[in-house]
Amino acid sequence: MKYQNDKRIVMTLDAGGTNFVFSAIRGGEEIVEPVTLPSNGNNLEKCLDTMVNGFSQVVAKLSDKPSAISFAFPGPADYPNGIIGDLNNLPCFKVGGVALGPFLEEKFGVPTFINNDGDLFVYGEAIGGLLPKVNKMLEEAGSPKRFNKLFGITLGTGFGGGIVADGKLYVGDNSAAGEIWITRNKRHPKCFAEEGVAIRAVKGTYARITGTDPAKAPEPKDISMIAQGKLSGDVQAAKAAFAEMGEVIGDALANAITLLDGLIVIGGGLSKAYPMFIDSVLAEMNGTIENYKGDKLPRIVQKCYDLENETDRQKFIAGSVKEITVPGTSRKVKYDSEKRLGIAPAVLDTSKAVSIGAFVFALDQLDSRA
């Protein structure tokens, strides 16, 4: 889909615990000055009034009627039906389910589509980010290899995930696909993975190693600066904090990608520290696992390459291509025998990817109803 040329308008919402930011997109680009209002997350009636007020202000700025509303909302939810479950950062939704999508459809008379932000991030990267970038690299190199699956993770206050397969967002039968945060934590097997990956994990590890109060630990961006020697602090503790996080990420990704088999994109605030943890991620994914006899096997079937590393990138592009002869003929075909995947930080800004994902998802749904 050439979404850049689509003239339909989709209204969007960036739903935070403190503020709601309302806007509108056409051709993948924002076309109005965003409207920011307090979320009123402790009072459901006021929160819903805020949404009506915000979208109404956006409508007033538009020259044409919007075709849809599409946005990300923190789970849990029944996304296909637009019903939001209990939320932590918006306590007013803790009422056993709110039919938010149908509510907005009634108010504005246009279809309303709600998804998880991790899902829409990955969808945006599949449409205009990492997935097309990698396939273009392979095409320009003359490689027969192409990728059609993308698994993405977001790193920040939480550990989110999303799946795109063959151009379609995959959310699962219970709107619960890609919930990588609750996979097992390798370093602390009784805990879930998010406890070893989120911002609190990086701060907690640094505090534990340095013997300081976790509440007083530096923020991850400062811990990254310490690790690089650009800020005073315990360099080894800072490096270890990101290495431990990378190990947990790598183990969780190894489990996920064994089932999904596709490229991996990393977004969210902590992705800015990608150079600090990627080696640890790769060491885990490209490491080994044992059977009960102690025999070592590759941790995953595929070889995982860091697409930000020039050497890795060239090996990934080259693969193991050769020509083989079709039996009984003189015809030759190209065969790339290396099973491989690539991992890289997001090409797009995370919020930009989410907005593109929300916009194109709405267009897809509208077209499917036509």
CSV table of C-alpha atoms in Angstrom, one decimal:
chain,number,residue,atom,x,y,z
A,1,MET,CA,0.0,0.0,0.0
A,2,LYS,CA,1.3,3.5,-0.9
A,3,TYR,CA,0.0,5.0,2.2
A,4,GLN,CA,1.8,8.3,1.5
A,5,ASN,CA,-0.6,9.0,-1.4
A,6,ASP,CA,-3.8,8.1,0.5
A,7,LYS,CA,-6.0,11.2,1.0
A,8,ARG,CA,-8.1,9.8,3.8
A,9,ILE,CA,-7.7,11.4,7.3
A,10,VAL,CA,-7.4,9.3,10.4
A,11,MET,CA,-7.6,10.9,13.8
A,12,THR,CA,-5.1,9.6,16.4
A,13,LEU,CA,-4.5,9.7,20.2
A,14,ASP,CA,-1.3,9.3,22.1
A,15,ALA,CA,-2.7,8.1,25.4
A,16,GLY,CA,-0.5,8.7,28.4
A,17,GLY,CA,-1.2,8.4,32.1
A,18,THR,CA,-0.9,12.2,32.6
A,19,ASN,CA,-1.9,13.7,29.2
A,20,PHE,CA,-3.8,12.7,26.1
A,21,VAL,CA,-2.4,14.1,22.8
A,22,PHE,CA,-4.9,14.3,19.9
A,23,SER,CA,-4.0,14.7,16.3
A,24,ALA,CA,-4.8,13.7,12.7
A,25,ILE,CA,-2.8,12.0,9.9
A,26,ARG,CA,-3.1,12.0,6.2
A,27,GLY,CA,-0.5,10.3,3.9
A,28,GLY,CA,1.4,9.1,7.0
A,29,GLU,CA,2.0,12.7,8.1
A,30,GLU,CA,0.5,14.8,10.9
A,31,ILE,CA,-1.7,17.5,9.4
A,32,VAL,CA,-2.9,19.5,12.4
A,33,GLU,CA,-1.3,21.0,15.5
A,34,PRO,CA,-1.8,18.4,18.2
A,35,VAL,CA,-4.2,19.1,21.0
A,36,THR,CA,-3.0,18.2,24.5
A,37,LEU,CA,-5.4,17.8,27.4
A,38,PRO,CA,-5.0,16.3,30.9
A,39,SER,CA,-6.1,12.6,30.8
A,40,ASN,CA,-8.2,12.7,34.0
A,41,GLY,CA,-7.2,9.1,34.5
A,42,ASN,CA,-8.8,8.8,37.9
A,43,ASN,CA,-12.3,9.7,36.8
A,44,LEU,CA,-13.9,7.7,34.0
A,45,GLU,CA,-16.6,10.3,33.1
A,46,LYS,CA,-14.0,13.1,32.9
A,47,CYS,CA,-11.6,10.9,31.0
A,48,LEU,CA,-14.2,10.1,28.3
A,49,ASP,CA,-15.3,13.7,28.2
A,50,THR,CA,-11.6,14.6,27.6
A,51,MET,CA,-11.5,12.2,24.6
A,52,VAL,CA,-14.7,13.7,23.1
A,53,ASN,CA,-13.3,17.2,23.7
A,54,GLY,CA,-9.9,16.4,22.2
A,55,PHE,CA,-11.2,14.7,19.1
A,56,SER,CA,-13.8,17.5,18.7
A,57,GLN,CA,-11.0,20.1,18.7
A,58,VAL,CA,-9.2,18.1,16.0
A,59,VAL,CA,-12.3,17.8,13.9
A,60,ALA,CA,-12.7,21.6,14.0
A,61,LYS,CA,-9.2,22.0,12.5
A,62,LEU,CA,-9.8,19.7,9.6
A,63,SER,CA,-11.0,20.7,6.1
A,64,ASP,CA,-12.4,17.3,5.4
A,65,LYS,CA,-14.3,14.7,7.4
A,66,PRO,CA,-12.1,12.1,9.0
A,67,SER,CA,-12.5,8.5,7.8
A,68,ALA,CA,-11.6,6.8,11.1
A,69,ILE,CA,-10.1,7.1,14.5
A,70,SER,CA,-7.1,4.8,15.2
A,71,PHE,CA,-4.8,4.8,18.2
A,72,ALA,CA,-2.8,2.8,20.7
A,73,PHE,CA,-4.0,2.2,24.3
A,74,PRO,CA,-2.2,0.3,27.1
A,75,GLY,CA,-3.6,-3.2,27.5
A,76,PRO,CA,-5.2,-5.5,28.6
A,77,ALA,CA,-8.0,-5.2,26.0
A,78,ASP,CA,-10.3,-6.9,23.5
A,79,TYR,CA,-8.8,-4.8,20.7
A,80,PRO,CA,-10.9,-6.1,17.8
A,81,ASN,CA,-14.1,-5.0,19.7
A,82,GLY,CA,-12.6,-1.9,21.1
A,83,ILE,CA,-13.2,-2.9,24.8
A,84,ILE,CA,-10.5,-1.8,27.3
A,85,GLY,CA,-9.9,-3.8,30.4
A,86,ASP,CA,-8.4,-2.7,33.8
A,87,LEU,CA,-5.5,-0.3,33.4
A,88,ASN,CA,-2.8,0.6,35.9
A,89,ASN,CA,-1.8,4.0,34.5
A,90,LEU,CA,-5.5,5.0,34.0
A,91,PRO,CA,-7.2,3.7,37.2
A,92,CYS,CA,-10.6,4.9,36.1
A,93,PHE,CA,-10.8,2.0,33.6
A,94,LYS,CA,-10.7,-0.5,36.5
A,95,VAL,CA,-14.4,-1.1,36.2
A,96,GLY,CA,-14.4,-4.5,34.5
A,97,GLY,CA,-14.4,-3.3,30.9
A,98,VAL,CA,-15.1,-0.1,29.0
A,99,ALA,CA,-16.5,-0.2,25.4
A,100,LEU,CA,-14.2,2.7,24.3
A,101,GLY,CA,-14.2,2.0,20.6
A,102,PRO,CA,-18.1,1.8,20.3
A,103,PHE,CA,-18.3,4.9,22.5
A,104,LEU,CA,-16.2,6.9,20.1
A,105,GLU,CA,-17.9,5.5,17.1
A,106,GLU,CA,-21.3,6.7,18.5
A,107,LYS,CA,-19.9,10.2,19.2
A,108,PHE,CA,-18.1,10.8,15.9
A,109,GLY,CA,-19.8,8.5,13.5
A,110,VAL,CA,-16.6,6.9,12.1
A,111,PRO,CA,-15.0,3.5,12.6
A,112,THR,CA,-12.7,3.4,15.6
A,113,PHE,CA,-9.7,1.0,15.8
A,114,ILE,CA,-7.7,0.5,19.0
A,115,ASN,CA,-4.5,-1.5,19.3
A,116,ASN,CA,-1.6,-2.1,21.7
A,117,ASP,CA,1.3,0.4,21.2
A,118,GLY,CA,3.8,-2.4,20.8
A,119,ASP,CA,1.8,-3.9,18.0
A,120,LEU,CA,1.5,-0.6,16.2
A,121,PHE,CA,5.2,0.1,16.7
A,122,VAL,CA,6.1,-3.1,14.9
A,123,TYR,CA,3.5,-2.5,12.2
A,124,GLY,CA,5.0,0.9,11.5
A,125,GLU,CA,8.5,-0.6,11.3
A,126,ALA,CA,7.2,-3.3,8.9
A,127,ILE,CA,5.6,-0.7,6.7
A,128,GLY,CA,8.2,2.0,6.6
A,129,GLY,CA,11.1,1.0,8.8
A,130,LEU,CA,13.4,-2.0,9.3
A,131,LEU,CA,11.6,-4.6,7.2
A,132,PRO,CA,11.6,-2.7,3.9
A,133,LYS,CA,15.1,-1.4,4.6
A,134,VAL,CA,16.5,-4.9,5.0
A,135,ASN,CA,14.8,-6.3,2.0
A,136,LYS,CA,16.0,-3.4,-0.2
A,137,MET,CA,19.6,-4.1,1.0
A,138,LEU,CA,19.2,-7.8,0.0
A,139,GLU,CA,17.7,-6.9,-3.3
A,140,GLU,CA,20.5,-4.4,-4.2
A,141,ALA,CA,23.1,-7.1,-3.3
A,142,GLY,CA,21.4,-9.6,-5.7
A,143,SER,CA,20.5,-11.9,-2.8
A,144,PRO,CA,17.5,-14.2,-3.4
A,145,LYS,CA,16.7,-13.9,0.4
A,146,ARG,CA,13.7,-11.9,1.5
A,147,PHE,CA,11.9,-11.4,4.9
A,148,ASN,CA,8.2,-11.2,5.4
A,149,LYS,CA,8.0,-11.5,9.2
A,150,LEU,CA,8.9,-9.0,11.8
A,151,PHE,CA,9.0,-9.4,15.6
A,152,GLY,CA,9.5,-6.2,17.6
A,153,ILE,CA,10.2,-5.4,21.2
A,154,THR,CA,9.9,-2.1,23.1
A,155,LEU,CA,12.2,-1.4,26.0
A,156,GLY,CA,11.4,1.2,28.6
A,157,THR,CA,9.2,1.2,31.7
A,158,GLY,CA,8.0,-2.2,30.4
A,159,PHE,CA,9.0,-4.9,27.9
A,160,GLY,CA,6.5,-5.0,25.1
A,161,GLY,CA,6.3,-7.0,21.9
A,162,GLY,CA,4.4,-7.2,18.6
A,163,ILE,CA,4.2,-9.4,15.5
A,164,VAL,CA,3.7,-8.6,11.8
A,165,ALA,CA,3.4,-11.6,9.4
A,166,ASP,CA,3.1,-11.2,5.6
A,167,GLY,CA,2.0,-7.6,5.9
A,168,LYS,CA,-0.6,-8.2,8.5
A,169,LEU,CA,-0.6,-7.3,12.2
A,170,TYR,CA,-1.0,-10.5,14.3
A,171,VAL,CA,-2.7,-9.9,17.6
A,172,GLY,CA,-4.0,-13.4,18.4
A,173,ASP,CA,-7.4,-14.8,19.3
A,174,ASN,CA,-7.3,-13.1,22.7
A,175,SER,CA,-5.5,-9.9,21.7
A,176,ALA,CA,-2.6,-11.4,23.6
A,177,ALA,CA,0.1,-12.2,20.9
A,178,GLY,CA,3.6,-11.0,21.5
A,179,GLU,CA,3.4,-10.8,25.3
A,180,ILE,CA,7.1,-11.4,25.7
A,181,TRP,CA,7.2,-9.5,29.0
A,182,ILE,CA,5.8,-12.4,30.9
A,183,THR,CA,8.2,-15.1,29.5
A,184,ARG,CA,10.6,-16.5,32.1
A,185,ASN,CA,13.5,-14.4,33.3
A,186,LYS,CA,16.7,-16.5,32.7
A,187,ARG,CA,18.7,-15.0,35.6
A,188,HIS,CA,15.8,-15.2,38.1
A,189,PRO,CA,13.6,-18.1,36.9
A,190,LYS,CA,10.8,-17.4,39.3
A,191,CYS,CA,10.4,-13.9,37.9
A,192,PHE,CA,9.1,-12.8,34.5
A,193,ALA,CA,11.4,-11.3,31.9
A,194,GLU,CA,10.3,-7.7,32.3
A,195,GLU,CA,11.8,-7.6,35.8
A,196,GLY,CA,15.2,-8.1,34.1
A,197,VAL,CA,14.7,-5.8,31.1
A,198,ALA,CA,12.8,-2.6,32.1
A,199,ILE,CA,14.3,0.6,33.3
A,200,ARG,CA,14.0,-0.5,36.9
A,201,ALA,CA,16.1,-3.6,36.1
A,202,VAL,CA,19.1,-1.5,34.8
A,203,LYS,CA,18.9,0.8,37.8
A,204,GLY,CA,18.5,-2.1,40.2
A,205,THR,CA,21.5,-4.0,38.9
A,206,TYR,CA,23.7,-1.0,39.1
A,207,ALA,CA,22.5,-0.3,42.6
A,208,ARG,CA,23.0,-3.9,43.7
A,209,ILE,CA,26.6,-4.1,42.4
A,210,THR,CA,27.6,-0.7,43.8
A,211,GLY,CA,25.8,-1.3,47.1
A,212,THR,CA,23.6,1.8,46.8
A,213,ASP,CA,19.9,2.5,47.3
A,214,PRO,CA,18.0,1.6,44.0
A,215,ALA,CA,15.8,4.6,44.6
A,216,LYS,CA,18.9,6.8,44.2
A,217,ALA,CA,20.5,4.9,41.3
A,218,PRO,CA,21.2,6.9,38.1
A,219,GLU,CA,18.8,6.7,35.2
A,220,PRO,CA,19.7,4.3,32.4
A,221,LYS,CA,20.9,7.1,30.1
A,222,ASP,CA,23.3,8.2,32.8
A,223,ILE,CA,24.4,4.6,33.5
A,224,SER,CA,25.1,4.3,29.7
A,225,MET,CA,27.3,7.4,30.0
A,226,ILE,CA,29.1,6.0,33.0
A,227,ALA,CA,29.8,2.8,31.1
A,228,GLN,CA,31.3,4.8,28.2
A,229,GLY,CA,33.5,6.8,30.7
A,230,LYS,CA,31.6,10.0,29.9
A,231,LEU,CA,30.2,10.4,33.4
A,232,SER,CA,31.7,9.6,36.7
A,233,GLY,CA,30.6,6.4,38.4
A,234,ASP,CA,31.3,2.7,38.5
A,235,VAL,CA,32.2,1.8,34.9
A,236,GLN,CA,32.2,-2.0,35.5
A,237,ALA,CA,28.8,-1.9,37.3
A,238,ALA,CA,27.3,0.2,34.5
A,239,LYS,CA,28.5,-2.3,31.9
A,240,ALA,CA,27.3,-5.2,33.9
A,241,ALA,CA,23.8,-3.6,34.3
A,242,PHE,CA,23.4,-3.5,30.5
A,243,ALA,CA,25.0,-6.9,30.0
A,244,GLU,CA,22.5,-8.6,32.4
A,245,MET,CA,19.7,-6.9,30.7
A,246,GLY,CA,21.0,-8.1,27.3
A,247,GLU,CA,21.2,-11.6,28.6
A,248,VAL,CA,17.6,-11.7,29.7
A,249,ILE,CA,16.5,-10.0,26.4
A,250,GLY,CA,18.5,-12.5,24.4
A,251,ASP,CA,17.0,-15.5,26.2
A,252,ALA,CA,13.4,-14.2,25.8
A,253,LEU,CA,14.0,-13.4,22.1
A,254,ALA,CA,15.5,-16.9,21.5
A,255,ASN,CA,12.3,-18.4,22.8
A,256,ALA,CA,10.1,-16.1,20.8
A,257,ILE,CA,12.0,-16.2,17.5
A,258,THR,CA,12.2,-20.0,17.6
A,259,LEU,CA,8.4,-19.9,17.1
A,260,LEU,CA,8.2,-16.9,14.8
A,261,ASP,CA,11.3,-16.9,12.7
A,262,GLY,CA,11.8,-13.4,11.3
A,263,LEU,CA,13.7,-10.1,11.6
A,264,ILE,CA,13.8,-8.4,15.1
A,265,VAL,CA,13.5,-4.7,15.7
A,266,ILE,CA,14.1,-2.9,19.0
A,267,GLY,CA,12.4,0.3,20.0
A,268,GLY,CA,11.4,2.3,23.1
A,269,GLY,CA,13.5,4.6,25.2
A,270,LEU,CA,16.0,2.1,26.3
A,271,SER,CA,16.8,1.2,22.7
A,272,LYS,CA,19.0,4.3,22.6
A,273,ALA,CA,21.5,2.2,24.7
A,274,TYR,CA,21.5,-0.5,22.0
A,275,PRO,CA,25.4,-0.6,21.7
A,276,MET,CA,25.6,-1.2,25.4
A,277,PHE,CA,23.6,-4.5,25.4
A,278,ILE,CA,23.5,-5.9,21.9
A,279,ASP,CA,26.6,-8.0,22.3
A,280,SER,CA,25.1,-9.7,25.4
A,281,VAL,CA,21.9,-10.3,23.4
A,282,LEU,CA,23.8,-11.9,20.5
A,283,ALA,CA,25.9,-14.0,22.9
A,284,GLU,CA,22.8,-15.5,24.3
A,285,MET,CA,21.0,-16.0,21.0
A,286,ASN,CA,24.0,-17.4,19.2
A,287,GLY,CA,25.1,-19.5,22.2
A,288,THR,CA,24.3,-23.1,23.0
A,289,ILE,CA,21.8,-25.2,24.9
A,290,GLU,CA,22.3,-28.7,26.3
A,291,ASN,CA,20.5,-32.0,26.3
A,292,TYR,CA,20.3,-34.1,29.4
A,293,LYS,CA,23.6,-35.8,28.4
A,294,GLY,CA,25.4,-32.4,28.3
A,295,ASP,CA,25.7,-32.3,24.6
A,296,LYS,CA,25.7,-28.8,23.3
A,297,LEU,CA,23.3,-27.6,20.5
A,298,PRO,CA,22.8,-24.1,19.0
A,299,ARG,CA,20.4,-22.1,21.1
A,300,ILE,CA,18.4,-21.3,18.0
A,301,VAL,CA,18.2,-22.8,14.5
A,302,GLN,CA,19.1,-19.5,12.9
A,303,LYS,CA,22.3,-17.4,13.1
A,304,CYS,CA,21.5,-14.0,14.4
A,305,TYR,CA,23.4,-10.9,13.1
A,306,ASP,CA,23.6,-7.4,14.4
A,307,LEU,CA,22.6,-5.2,11.4
A,308,GLU,CA,24.2,-2.2,13.0
A,309,ASN,CA,27.6,-3.9,12.8
A,310,GLU,CA,29.3,-3.5,9.4
A,311,THR,CA,30.9,-6.9,9.5
A,312,ASP,CA,27.8,-8.7,10.7
A,313,ARG,CA,25.7,-6.8,8.1
A,314,GLN,CA,27.8,-7.9,5.2
A,315,LYS,CA,27.7,-11.5,6.4
A,316,PHE,CA,24.0,-11.3,6.7
A,317,ILE,CA,23.6,-9.9,3.2
A,318,ALA,CA,25.9,-12.4,1.7
A,319,GLY,CA,24.4,-15.5,3.3
A,320,SER,CA,25.6,-18.7,1.7
A,321,VAL,CA,24.4,-18.4,-1.9
A,322,LYS,CA,25.3,-20.9,-4.5
A,323,GLU,CA,23.9,-22.2,-7.8
A,324,ILE,CA,22.5,-25.7,-7.9
A,325,THR,CA,21.3,-27.7,-10.9
A,326,VAL,CA,17.7,-28.8,-11.2
A,327,PRO,CA,17.9,-32.7,-11.5
A,328,GLY,CA,17.6,-34.0,-15.0
A,329,THR,CA,18.1,-30.6,-16.6
A,330,SER,CA,20.8,-28.0,-17.3
A,331,ARG,CA,18.8,-25.3,-15.5
A,332,LYS,CA,20.4,-23.7,-12.5
A,333,VAL,CA,18.8,-22.0,-9.5
A,334,LYS,CA,20.1,-19.9,-6.7
A,335,TYR,CA,20.1,-21.5,-3.2
A,336,ASP,CA,20.8,-19.7,0.0
A,337,SER,CA,21.5,-22.4,2.5
A,338,GLU,CA,22.1,-20.2,5.6
A,339,LYS,CA,19.2,-19.9,8.0
A,340,ARG,CA,19.7,-16.4,9.5
A,341,LEU,CA,17.9,-13.4,10.9
A,342,GLY,CA,18.9,-9.8,11.7
A,343,ILE,CA,18.4,-7.6,14.7
A,344,ALA,CA,18.6,-3.8,14.8
A,345,PRO,CA,17.2,-0.7,16.5
A,346,ALA,CA,14.2,0.9,15.0
A,347,VAL,CA,14.6,2.9,11.8
A,348,LEU,CA,11.8,5.2,12.7
A,349,ASP,CA,11.3,7.1,16.0
A,350,THR,CA,9.1,4.9,18.1
A,351,SER,CA,6.2,7.4,18.2
A,352,LYS,CA,6.4,7.9,14.5
A,353,ALA,CA,6.3,4.1,13.9
A,354,VAL,CA,3.2,3.9,16.2
A,355,SER,CA,1.4,6.7,14.3
A,356,ILE,CA,2.2,5.1,10.9
A,357,GLY,CA,1.0,1.8,12.2
A,358,ALA,CA,-2.2,3.3,13.5
A,359,PHE,CA,-2.8,5.1,10.3
A,360,VAL,CA,-2.2,2.2,7.9
A,361,PHE,CA,-4.1,-0.3,10.2
A,362,ALA,CA,-7.2,2.0,9.9
A,363,LEU,CA,-6.8,2.1,6.1
A,364,ASP,CA,-6.5,-1.7,5.9
A,365,GLN,CA,-9.6,-2.2,8.0
A,366,LEU,CA,-11.6,0.4,6.0
A,367,ASP,CA,-10.6,-1.2,2.7
A,368,SER,CA,-11.5,-4.7,4.0
A,369,ARG,CA,-15.0,-3.4,4.8
A,370,ALA,CA,-15.5,-1.8,1.4
